[in-house]
Each structure stands twice: as structure tokens, then as C-alpha cells.
Amino acid sequence: MTEDSKSSNVVCDVYKDLEPFTYFYYLIFLVGFIGSCFALWAFTRKENNQKCTSIYLKNLLVADFLLTLSLPFKIAVDLGVAPWKLKIFHCQVTACIIYINMYISIIFLGFVSMDRYLQTTQSAKLFQIQKRGFARMISSVVWALVLSIMVPNMLIPINEIQEKEIVGCIEFKSKIGKDWHVLTNFISIAIFLNCSCIILISNCLTIKSLYKNKDCEEFHNIKEALVKILLVTGGYVVCFLPYHIVRIPYTLSQNDVITDCNLKQTLFHAKESTLLLSVSNLCFDPILYYYFSKTFRSKITKTFSIKKERGENQENDWRSENSRSK
């Protein structure tokens, strides 16, 4: 029975038909890179009164740049054009960076939602977590926590295996590497569940608080705040929920708890599809920067208004020159 299962695992090839995914990754890379560069340029403007939300968004931007650097490696590996050493580097380093970005994004979206709730309920004077010093301190703790979970996946020695055209990252892992990989997955799911509770509870309480004031004169501002809340909640659910539904059964298939080949292939493609959704937060984050950061929003508004004025001035100059020539 054991020999049959082993032979079926050798024959079962789940790491195939990945080329269609690469086109979407390439599109996400282009859009995300442009958006992240623009956000970096906007955030270089110094703020006299930097709020907690801006600090959390800047940490989100750092994670986005790490993801942007990682995507070309994944694209090359999935297309099958990467040399053997690059495949090893991707499995050891850049694949882990993708997950670092995912959980950094999840945690800081939780903090953004909580900070938005405290601002809406005007609880800033009662809570230390509204102070910039706390935001910087908790940001450092978050990075230390996520890196301490993910970095061992990069550092644990890997197995030497024979070169082949298609290989899964799990094949490089030693026994201790696989055990840490499983532990990492369950810790990551716990992080996701806790942050999901924070985001959903904070946003629901904020909506409830705003809805009480729906008849006041500042209804336009309330409506705008509701749009921001729905944007965060909708983006969070679309990007991260599908992946975490698939992750547990996929992890079990990686460690041969699930041995059926057809089911393994289905779970692998489900994992790749939902991972693509998770990575798409790279395109979603610039929208968050626009709605939640006055610095980012004012920089965009000012830039495009200047361009518009220059265009109008050039057009007026051109018309005046034509009228003189006539």
C-alpha cells in the first residue's frame, strides 16, 4: 500500500499548465509597480501632522515593493524559462517574500480599519494606540513577528534533488523544512482569522456609528466614509478570503495526507488561482492610499491640476499666435 502511494506521488504531476497565470501576474506587476512608484513619490512629501493611518499605509507600501521585486522571479519560473539555480532561489527566497507581503498587508489593513473606527467615534483622546509613537512601535513589532515566522523557510537547508523541467518548491524541503512549512501555514491562518475579526468588527461598528448621523448636515462626508469602509472590506474579502479557504486542504495535499492525484491537481490550481487574487492587492493598495492618505490624494490632485493648467495655457498661447498671424 505504501509503495503504491509513493509511486502514484512520483507519477502525479500537479505543477503544470501555469503559463496562463503568468499573463495575469505580468499585468499585476506592471500596474502595481507604477502605482507603488507613484505612491512612493507622493509619500516623500513630509507631513507636519502624520497620522497613524499614514504610518500603516507606508508600511503597506514597503511590503508592496518587496512583492513587486518578487513577481518577475515567479513569472520566469512558472513560464519554465528559469535556470535551475533561479528556481532554487525562487523557492527559498522570493516565494517566501510573496507570503511576507500577504500577511503584512492583512495585518496593516486591520490596523487601518481599527484606526478608522477610533477616528469616527472620536476616541483619539482615550486610546494610546492613536499616537504616532505607538503606530511606529507596533509596525516594528509586526515586521519582527512576520519575518520571524517566514524567514526560517528561507534559511532551513534544502535537499539536493536532480534537475528537471518542472519542480515544486515542496520537493526541495527537508523533513524539518516541511514541518516548519506546515507550522507556518497554520500560524498564518491564525493571523488571517484574527485580523479578519478586527477588520469586520471595526468596520461594522464604524458603519453603525456613521449610520446614526445619516440625517445630519454633513451627510456627504458620512457617505464618503462609508465608501472607504466598504472599499477596505470588499478588497480584503476578494483578495484574501478565497486563498485561505483553499490553503488548509492544499497544505494537506503537499504533505501527502491527501494522496488522490486528481484532487491534488485540483487543489494546486485552486491555490494558484486564489494566490493570484491575493497578489492582486498590489493593484488595490494604491486606491487605498488615495482614499486614506491626504498627502497622497493632494499630491495627485495637485499634479494633475498643474498638468491641466499647463495644457490650457499652451492651447491659449497657440490660439493667440494664430489670431495674430491672421
JSON list of C-alpha atoms in Angstrom, two decimals, residues 22 25-26 31 48 62 100 106 124 148 200 205 207 223 236 241 276 282 305:
[
{"chain": "A", "resi": 22, "resn": "THR", "atom": "CA", "xyz": [1.80, 34.32, -15.78]},
{"chain": "A", "resi": 25, "resn": "TYR", "atom": "CA", "xyz": [0.94, 38.17, -12.89]},
{"chain": "A", "resi": 26, "resn": "TYR", "atom": "CA", "xyz": [2.67, 40.26, -15.55]},
{"chain": "A", "resi": 31, "resn": "VAL", "atom": "CA", "xyz": [0.03, 48.10, -12.64]},
{"chain": "A", "resi": 48, "resn": "ASN", "atom": "CA", "xyz": [3.65, 68.08, 9.78]},
{"chain": "A", "resi": 62, "resn": "VAL", "atom": "CA", "xyz": [7.21, 48.78, 1.73]},
{"chain": "A", "resi": 100, "resn": "ILE", "atom": "CA", "xyz": [5.51, 38.15, 3.78]},
{"chain": "A", "resi": 106, "resn": "ILE", "atom": "CA", "xyz": [-3.53, 41.69, 6.12]},
{"chain": "A", "resi": 124, "resn": "ALA", "atom": "CA", "xyz": [-8.43, 59.54, 20.00]},
{"chain": "A", "resi": 148, "resn": "SER", "atom": "CA", "xyz": [10.39, 35.51, 12.45]},
{"chain": "A", "resi": 200, "resn": "LEU", "atom": "CA", "xyz": [-15.09, 43.09, 10.19]},
{"chain": "A", "resi": 205, "resn": "LEU", "atom": "CA", "xyz": [-19.07, 49.35, 14.36]},
{"chain": "A", "resi": 207, "resn": "ILE", "atom": "CA", "xyz": [-20.88, 51.80, 9.82]},
{"chain": "A", "resi": 223, "resn": "LYS", "atom": "CA", "xyz": [-21.27, 58.87, 2.63]},
{"chain": "A", "resi": 236, "resn": "TYR", "atom": "CA", "xyz": [-9.94, 42.37, 1.78]},
{"chain": "A", "resi": 241, "resn": "LEU", "atom": "CA", "xyz": [-10.59, 35.05, 1.77]},
{"chain": "A", "resi": 276, "resn": "LEU", "atom": "CA", "xyz": [-3.30, 35.34, -7.91]},
{"chain": "A", "resi": 282, "resn": "LEU", "atom": "CA", "xyz": [-0.74, 45.16, -5.26]},
{"chain": "A", "resi": 305, "resn": "SER", "atom": "CA", "xyz": [-4.29, 70.15, -11.93]}
]
